[in-house]
Short mmCIF file of C-alpha atoms and ligand atoms in Angstrom, two decimals:
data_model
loop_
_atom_site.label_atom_id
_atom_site.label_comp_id
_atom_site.label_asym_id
_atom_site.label_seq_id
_atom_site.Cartn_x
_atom_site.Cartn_y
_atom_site.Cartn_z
CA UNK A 9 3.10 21.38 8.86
CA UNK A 10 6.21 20.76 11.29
CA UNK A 11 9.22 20.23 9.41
CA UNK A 12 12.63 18.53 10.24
CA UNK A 13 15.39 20.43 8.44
CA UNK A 14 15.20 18.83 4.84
CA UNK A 15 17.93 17.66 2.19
CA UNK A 16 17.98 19.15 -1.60
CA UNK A 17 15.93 16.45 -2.69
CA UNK A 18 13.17 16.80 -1.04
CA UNK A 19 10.47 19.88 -1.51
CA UNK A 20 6.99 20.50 0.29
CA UNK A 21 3.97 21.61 -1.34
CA UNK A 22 1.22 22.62 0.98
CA UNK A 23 -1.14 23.00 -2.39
CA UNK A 24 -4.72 20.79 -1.06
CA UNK A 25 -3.39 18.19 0.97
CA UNK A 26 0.71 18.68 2.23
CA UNK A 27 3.13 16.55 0.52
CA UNK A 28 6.41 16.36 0.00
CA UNK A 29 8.44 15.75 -3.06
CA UNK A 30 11.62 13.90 -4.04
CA UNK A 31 13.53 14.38 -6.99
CA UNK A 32 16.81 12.48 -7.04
CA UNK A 33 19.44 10.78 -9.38
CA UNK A 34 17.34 7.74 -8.88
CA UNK A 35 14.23 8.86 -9.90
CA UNK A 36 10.78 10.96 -7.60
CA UNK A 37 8.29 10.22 -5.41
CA UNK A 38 5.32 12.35 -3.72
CA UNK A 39 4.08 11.46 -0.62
CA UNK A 40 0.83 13.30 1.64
CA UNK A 41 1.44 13.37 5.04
CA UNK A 42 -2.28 12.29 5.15
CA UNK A 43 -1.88 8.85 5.55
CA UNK A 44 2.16 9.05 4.81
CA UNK A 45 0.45 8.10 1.39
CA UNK A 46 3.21 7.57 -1.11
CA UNK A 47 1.23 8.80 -4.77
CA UNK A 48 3.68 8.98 -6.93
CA UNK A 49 6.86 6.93 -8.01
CA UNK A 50 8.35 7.23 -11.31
CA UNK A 51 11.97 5.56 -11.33
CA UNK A 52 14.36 7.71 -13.75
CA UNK A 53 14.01 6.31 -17.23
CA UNK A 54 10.55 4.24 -16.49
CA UNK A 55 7.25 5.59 -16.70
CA UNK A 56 5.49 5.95 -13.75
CA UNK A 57 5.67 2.84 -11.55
CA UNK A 58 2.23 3.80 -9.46
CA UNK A 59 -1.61 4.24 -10.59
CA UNK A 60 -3.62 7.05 -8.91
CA UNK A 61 -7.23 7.90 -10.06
CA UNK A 62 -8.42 10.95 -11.78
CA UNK A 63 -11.05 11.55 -9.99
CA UNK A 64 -9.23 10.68 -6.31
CA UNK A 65 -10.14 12.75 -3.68
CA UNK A 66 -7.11 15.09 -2.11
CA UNK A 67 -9.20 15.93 0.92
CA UNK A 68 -8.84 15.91 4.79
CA UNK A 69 -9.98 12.80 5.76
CA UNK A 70 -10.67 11.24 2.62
CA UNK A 71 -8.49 8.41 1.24
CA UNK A 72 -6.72 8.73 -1.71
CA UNK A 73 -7.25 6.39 -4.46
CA UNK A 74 -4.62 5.01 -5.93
CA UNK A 75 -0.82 5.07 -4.66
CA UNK A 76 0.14 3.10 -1.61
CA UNK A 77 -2.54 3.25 1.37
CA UNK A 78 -1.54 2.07 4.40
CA UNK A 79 -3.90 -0.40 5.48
CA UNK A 80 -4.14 -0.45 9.64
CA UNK A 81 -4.68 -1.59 12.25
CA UNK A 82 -7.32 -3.26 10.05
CA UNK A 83 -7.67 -4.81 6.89
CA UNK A 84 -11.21 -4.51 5.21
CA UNK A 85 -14.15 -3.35 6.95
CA UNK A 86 -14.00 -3.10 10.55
CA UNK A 87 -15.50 -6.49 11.84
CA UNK A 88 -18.52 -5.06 14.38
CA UNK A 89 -18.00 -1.28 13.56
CA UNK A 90 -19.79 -0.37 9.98
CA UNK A 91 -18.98 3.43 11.23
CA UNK A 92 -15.44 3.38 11.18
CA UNK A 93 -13.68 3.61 8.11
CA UNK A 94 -12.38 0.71 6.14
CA UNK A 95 -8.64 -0.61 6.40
CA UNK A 96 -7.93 1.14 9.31
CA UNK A 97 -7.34 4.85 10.42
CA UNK A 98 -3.69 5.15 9.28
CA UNK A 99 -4.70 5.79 5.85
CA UNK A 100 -6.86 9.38 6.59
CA UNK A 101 -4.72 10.58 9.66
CA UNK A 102 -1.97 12.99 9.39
CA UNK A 103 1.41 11.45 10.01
CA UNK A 104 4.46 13.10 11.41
CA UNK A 105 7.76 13.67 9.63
CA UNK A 106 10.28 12.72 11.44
CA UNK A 107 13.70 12.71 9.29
CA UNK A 108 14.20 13.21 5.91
CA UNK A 109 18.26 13.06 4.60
CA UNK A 110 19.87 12.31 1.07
CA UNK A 111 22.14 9.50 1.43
CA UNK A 112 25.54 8.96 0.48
CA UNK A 113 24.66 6.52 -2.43
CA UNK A 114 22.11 8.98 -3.75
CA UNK A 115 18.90 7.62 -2.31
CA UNK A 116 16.65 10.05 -0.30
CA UNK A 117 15.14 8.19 2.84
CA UNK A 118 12.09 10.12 4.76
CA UNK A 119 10.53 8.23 7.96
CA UNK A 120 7.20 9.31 9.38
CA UNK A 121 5.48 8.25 12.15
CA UNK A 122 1.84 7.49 13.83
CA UNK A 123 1.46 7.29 17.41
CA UNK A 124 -1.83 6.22 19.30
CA UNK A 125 -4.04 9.51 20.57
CA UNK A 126 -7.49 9.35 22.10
CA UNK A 127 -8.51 10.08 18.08
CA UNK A 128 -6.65 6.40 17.61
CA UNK A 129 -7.86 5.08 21.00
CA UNK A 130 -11.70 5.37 20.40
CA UNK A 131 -11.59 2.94 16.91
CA UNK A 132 -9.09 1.14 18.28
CA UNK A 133 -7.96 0.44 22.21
CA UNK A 134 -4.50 0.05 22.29
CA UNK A 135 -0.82 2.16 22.32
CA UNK A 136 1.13 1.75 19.91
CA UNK A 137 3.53 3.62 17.81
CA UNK A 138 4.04 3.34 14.31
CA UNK A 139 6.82 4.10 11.58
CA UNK A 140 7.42 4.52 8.18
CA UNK A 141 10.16 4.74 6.15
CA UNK A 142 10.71 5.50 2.56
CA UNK A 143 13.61 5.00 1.06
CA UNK A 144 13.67 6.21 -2.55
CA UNK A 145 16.48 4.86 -4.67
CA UNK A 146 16.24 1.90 -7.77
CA UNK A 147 14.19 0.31 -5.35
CA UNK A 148 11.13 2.18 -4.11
CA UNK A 149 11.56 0.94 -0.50
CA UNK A 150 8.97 0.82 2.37
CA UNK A 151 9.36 -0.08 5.53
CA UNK A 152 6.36 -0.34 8.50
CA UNK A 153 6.82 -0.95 11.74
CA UNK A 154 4.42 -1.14 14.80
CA UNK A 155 5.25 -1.53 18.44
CA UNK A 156 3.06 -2.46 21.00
CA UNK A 157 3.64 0.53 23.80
CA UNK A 158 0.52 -0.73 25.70
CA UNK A 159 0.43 -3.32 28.86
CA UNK A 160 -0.87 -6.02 27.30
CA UNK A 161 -0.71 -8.03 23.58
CA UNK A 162 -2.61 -6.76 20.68
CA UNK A 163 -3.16 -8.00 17.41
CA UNK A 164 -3.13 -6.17 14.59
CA UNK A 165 -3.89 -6.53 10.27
CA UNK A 166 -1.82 -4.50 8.05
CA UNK A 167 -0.96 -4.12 4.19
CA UNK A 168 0.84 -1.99 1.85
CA UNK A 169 -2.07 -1.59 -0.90
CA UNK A 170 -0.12 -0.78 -3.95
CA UNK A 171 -1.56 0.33 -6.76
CA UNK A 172 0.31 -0.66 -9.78
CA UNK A 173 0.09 1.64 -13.32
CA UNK A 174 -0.30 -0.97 -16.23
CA UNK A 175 -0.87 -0.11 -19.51
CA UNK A 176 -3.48 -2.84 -19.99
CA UNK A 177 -4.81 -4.79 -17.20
CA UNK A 178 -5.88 -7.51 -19.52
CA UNK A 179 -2.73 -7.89 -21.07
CA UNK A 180 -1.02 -7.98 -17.09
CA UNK A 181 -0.06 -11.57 -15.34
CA UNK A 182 0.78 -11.69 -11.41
CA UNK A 183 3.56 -14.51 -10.91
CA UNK A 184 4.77 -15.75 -7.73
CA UNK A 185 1.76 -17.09 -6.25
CA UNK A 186 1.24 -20.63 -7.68
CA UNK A 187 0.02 -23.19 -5.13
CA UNK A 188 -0.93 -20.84 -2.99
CA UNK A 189 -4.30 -20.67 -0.43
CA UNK A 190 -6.47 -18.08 -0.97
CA UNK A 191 -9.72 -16.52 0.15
CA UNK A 192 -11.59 -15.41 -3.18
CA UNK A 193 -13.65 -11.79 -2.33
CA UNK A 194 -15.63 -12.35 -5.47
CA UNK A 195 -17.16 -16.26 -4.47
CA UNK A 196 -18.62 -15.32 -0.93
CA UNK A 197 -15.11 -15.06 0.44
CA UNK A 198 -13.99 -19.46 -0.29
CA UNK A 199 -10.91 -21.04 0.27
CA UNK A 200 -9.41 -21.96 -2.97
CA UNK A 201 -5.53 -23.25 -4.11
CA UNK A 202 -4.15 -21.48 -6.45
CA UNK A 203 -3.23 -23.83 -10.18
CA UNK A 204 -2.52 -21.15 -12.20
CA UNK A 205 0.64 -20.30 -13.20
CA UNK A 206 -0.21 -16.51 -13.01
CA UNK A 207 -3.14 -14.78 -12.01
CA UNK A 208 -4.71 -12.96 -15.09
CA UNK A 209 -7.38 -10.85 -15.40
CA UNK A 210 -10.54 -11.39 -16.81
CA UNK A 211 -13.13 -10.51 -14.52
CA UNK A 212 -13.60 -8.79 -10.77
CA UNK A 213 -10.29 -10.22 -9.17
CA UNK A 214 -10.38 -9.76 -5.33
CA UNK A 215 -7.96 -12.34 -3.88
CA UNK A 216 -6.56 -12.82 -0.33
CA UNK A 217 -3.79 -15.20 -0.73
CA UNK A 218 -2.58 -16.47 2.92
CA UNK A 219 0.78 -17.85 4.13
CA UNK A 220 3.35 -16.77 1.13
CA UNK A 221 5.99 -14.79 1.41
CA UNK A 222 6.61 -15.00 -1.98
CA UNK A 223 7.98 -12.18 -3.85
CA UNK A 224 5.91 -11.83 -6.89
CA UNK A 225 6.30 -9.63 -10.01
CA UNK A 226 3.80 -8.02 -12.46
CA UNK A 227 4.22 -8.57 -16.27
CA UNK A 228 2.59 -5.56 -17.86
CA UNK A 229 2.92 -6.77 -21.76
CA UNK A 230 0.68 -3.59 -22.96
CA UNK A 231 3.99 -1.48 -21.65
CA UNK A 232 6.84 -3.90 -22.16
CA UNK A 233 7.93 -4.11 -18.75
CA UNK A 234 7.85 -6.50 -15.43
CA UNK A 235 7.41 -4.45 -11.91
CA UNK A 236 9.06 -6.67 -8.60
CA UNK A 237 7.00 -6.84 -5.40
CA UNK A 238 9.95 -8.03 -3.07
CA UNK A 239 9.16 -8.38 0.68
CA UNK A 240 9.54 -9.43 4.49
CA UNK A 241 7.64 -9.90 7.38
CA UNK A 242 4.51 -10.18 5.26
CA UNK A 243 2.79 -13.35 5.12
CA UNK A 244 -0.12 -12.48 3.11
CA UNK A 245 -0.73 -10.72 -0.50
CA UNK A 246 -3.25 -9.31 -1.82
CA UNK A 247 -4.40 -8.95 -5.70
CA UNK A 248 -7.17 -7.15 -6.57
CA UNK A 249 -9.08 -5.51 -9.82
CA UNK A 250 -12.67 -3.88 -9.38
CA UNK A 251 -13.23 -4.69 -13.46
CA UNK A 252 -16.36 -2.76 -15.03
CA UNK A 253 -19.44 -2.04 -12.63
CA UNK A 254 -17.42 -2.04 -9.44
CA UNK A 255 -15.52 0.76 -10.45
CA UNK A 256 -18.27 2.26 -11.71
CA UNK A 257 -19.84 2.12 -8.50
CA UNK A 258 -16.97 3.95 -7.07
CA UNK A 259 -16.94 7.98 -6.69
CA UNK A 260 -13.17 8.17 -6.54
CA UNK A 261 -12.30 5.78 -9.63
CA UNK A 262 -12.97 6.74 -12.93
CA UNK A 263 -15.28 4.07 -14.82
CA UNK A 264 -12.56 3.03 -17.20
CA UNK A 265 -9.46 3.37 -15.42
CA UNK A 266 -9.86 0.11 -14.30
CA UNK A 267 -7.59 -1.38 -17.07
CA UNK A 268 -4.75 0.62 -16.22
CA UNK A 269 -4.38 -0.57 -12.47
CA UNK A 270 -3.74 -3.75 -11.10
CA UNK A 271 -2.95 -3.91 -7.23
CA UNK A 272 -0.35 -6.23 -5.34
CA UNK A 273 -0.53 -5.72 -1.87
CA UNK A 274 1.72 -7.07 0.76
CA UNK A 275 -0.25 -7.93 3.58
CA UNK A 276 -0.51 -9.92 6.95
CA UNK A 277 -4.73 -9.91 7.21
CA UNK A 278 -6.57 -12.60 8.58
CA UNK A 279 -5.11 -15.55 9.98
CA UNK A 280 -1.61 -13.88 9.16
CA UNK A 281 -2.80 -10.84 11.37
CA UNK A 282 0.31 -10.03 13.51
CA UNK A 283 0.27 -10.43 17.42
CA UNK A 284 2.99 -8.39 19.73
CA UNK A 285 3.59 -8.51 23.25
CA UNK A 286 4.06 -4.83 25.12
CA UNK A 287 7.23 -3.57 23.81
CA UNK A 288 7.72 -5.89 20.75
CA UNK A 289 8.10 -4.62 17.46
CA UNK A 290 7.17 -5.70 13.77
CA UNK A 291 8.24 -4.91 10.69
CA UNK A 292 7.18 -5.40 6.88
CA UNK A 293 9.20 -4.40 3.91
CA UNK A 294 8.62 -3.85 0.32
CA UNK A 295 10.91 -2.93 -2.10
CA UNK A 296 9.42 -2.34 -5.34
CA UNK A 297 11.23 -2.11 -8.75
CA UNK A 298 10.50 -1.99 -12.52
CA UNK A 299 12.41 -3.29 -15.28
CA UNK A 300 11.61 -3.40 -19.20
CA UNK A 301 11.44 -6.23 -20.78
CA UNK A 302 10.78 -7.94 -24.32
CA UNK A 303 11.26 -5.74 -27.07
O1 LIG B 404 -7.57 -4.85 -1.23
C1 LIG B 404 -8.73 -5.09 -1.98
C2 LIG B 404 -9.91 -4.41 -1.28
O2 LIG B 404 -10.12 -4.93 0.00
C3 LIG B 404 -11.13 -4.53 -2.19
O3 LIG B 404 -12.10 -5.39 -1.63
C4 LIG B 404 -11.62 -3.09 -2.32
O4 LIG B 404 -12.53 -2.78 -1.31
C5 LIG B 404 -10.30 -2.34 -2.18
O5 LIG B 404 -9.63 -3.01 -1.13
C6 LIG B 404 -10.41 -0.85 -2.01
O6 LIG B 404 -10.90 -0.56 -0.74
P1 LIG B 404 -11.22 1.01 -0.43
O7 LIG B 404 -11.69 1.03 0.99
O8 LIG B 404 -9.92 1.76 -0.61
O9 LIG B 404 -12.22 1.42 -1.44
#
């Protein structure tokens, strides 16, 4: 694993997959260079802000359940190629770290990139280079951007697939998304509106929801506390549960974790995929945060 020089906050750990670690006034993080896969994220004086399975795979290759995958340059399954793997190739490829430095207010910010190789070229046929930044602080801030280094426009999906640690998924409510369109993964992919007040959770929940860029926040009443999904330059979100046989069905998730998790990802899939002409740039942010509430 090449190395920039790194700050006191920051360790590596080469045990199974390489990560590195950040322990600061703020709180720590872990992230795998597989994938730049942030796992872990436990704000000082809050319980751990991110969900990752028990039974998650920490292999070369293999995504990691749970955490924050990065989704790209795909969202889902590949549309005409069953054999490539689903949301993209960013998620199972090593990522390089580029800078890693405390900064003056106490936050530790580490930026990682992704550049297009033949590896890249042969799923997908376009230059590009990507980076990431993490920024850990209050906030647990991420930041992706893509530029198009190729001769012509590409389009491209993306998301941040956060998995969110709730004490009770039942007992969880998803607000910021009222009156919002929606494709619904669990009815044969229709086109709904959105009534509710919050999304709860009662069943399989697999929901695109298309054209917000609302900031939304998770109420996790089990713990006592709300968790803030702030972003930019997404258009889409994603919220999604597997419930009971789902995760059953699953290798990586163990068949009752499913009430502890609840994901919120910030997205642009779909119609909200992003288009750049060569040399243009995008960029999506998160900033997540967790505060307690009630008693
Ligand atoms: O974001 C929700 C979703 O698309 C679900 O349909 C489910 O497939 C989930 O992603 C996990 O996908 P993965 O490929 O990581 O198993």
């Amino acid at each position: 694993m090449h190395l920039p020089p790194l700050p006191p906050s920051v360790t590596t750990s080469q045990a199974g997959l390489a990560s590195l670690a950040v322990d600061n006034r703020h709180g720590r993080a872990r992230i795998f260079l597989q994938g730049a896969h942030v796992a872990e994220w436990r704000p000082v004086g809050a319980d751990e802000g991110l969900w990752l399975s028990v039974r998650s795979l920490f292999a070369p290759g293999k995504p990691i359940r749970g955490g924050i995958p990065i989704c790209f340059p795909w969202f889902g399954p590949h549309p005409s190629r069953p054999d490539l793997p689903a949301h993209g190739f960013a998620r199972v490829m090593d990522w390089t770290v580029n800078a890693a430095r405390d900064l003056p207010d106490g936050r530790t910010r580490i930026e990682l990139g992704l550049t297009s190789s033949p590896q890249t070229e042969a799923q997908w046929p376009h230059r590009f280079t990507a980076t990431y930044a993490v920024t850990v602080g209050t906030q647990l801030e991420l930041e992706l951007s893509v530029r198009n280094d190729d001769g012509a426009p590409f389009k491209f999906e993306e998301a941040l697939h956060t998995y969110l640690s709730v004490g009770d998924v039942r007992r969880s409510t998803v607000n910021g998304l009222q009156g919002a369109r929606y494709v619904d993964k669990t009815d044969g992919g229709a086109r709904k509106v959105d009534e509710a007040s919050a999304v709860t959770f009662a069943e399989e929940t697999d929901r695109l929801y298309l054209g917000t860029e609302a900031t939304c926040t998770l109420a996790d009443a089990s713990l006592g506390r709300e968790i803030t999904v702030a972003k930019a330059g997404s258009r889409s979100t994603v919220v999604w549960n597997p419930w009971i046989a789902k995760a059953a069905r699953m290798g990586d998730f163990g068949d009752h974790e499913w009430t502890g998790m609840a994901c919120v990802e910030t997205a642009n899939a779909s119609e909200d995929g992003v288009e750049l002409a060569p040399g243009q740039s995008h960029r999506l942010w998160v900033g997540l945060s967790v505060a307690r509430v009630g008693v």
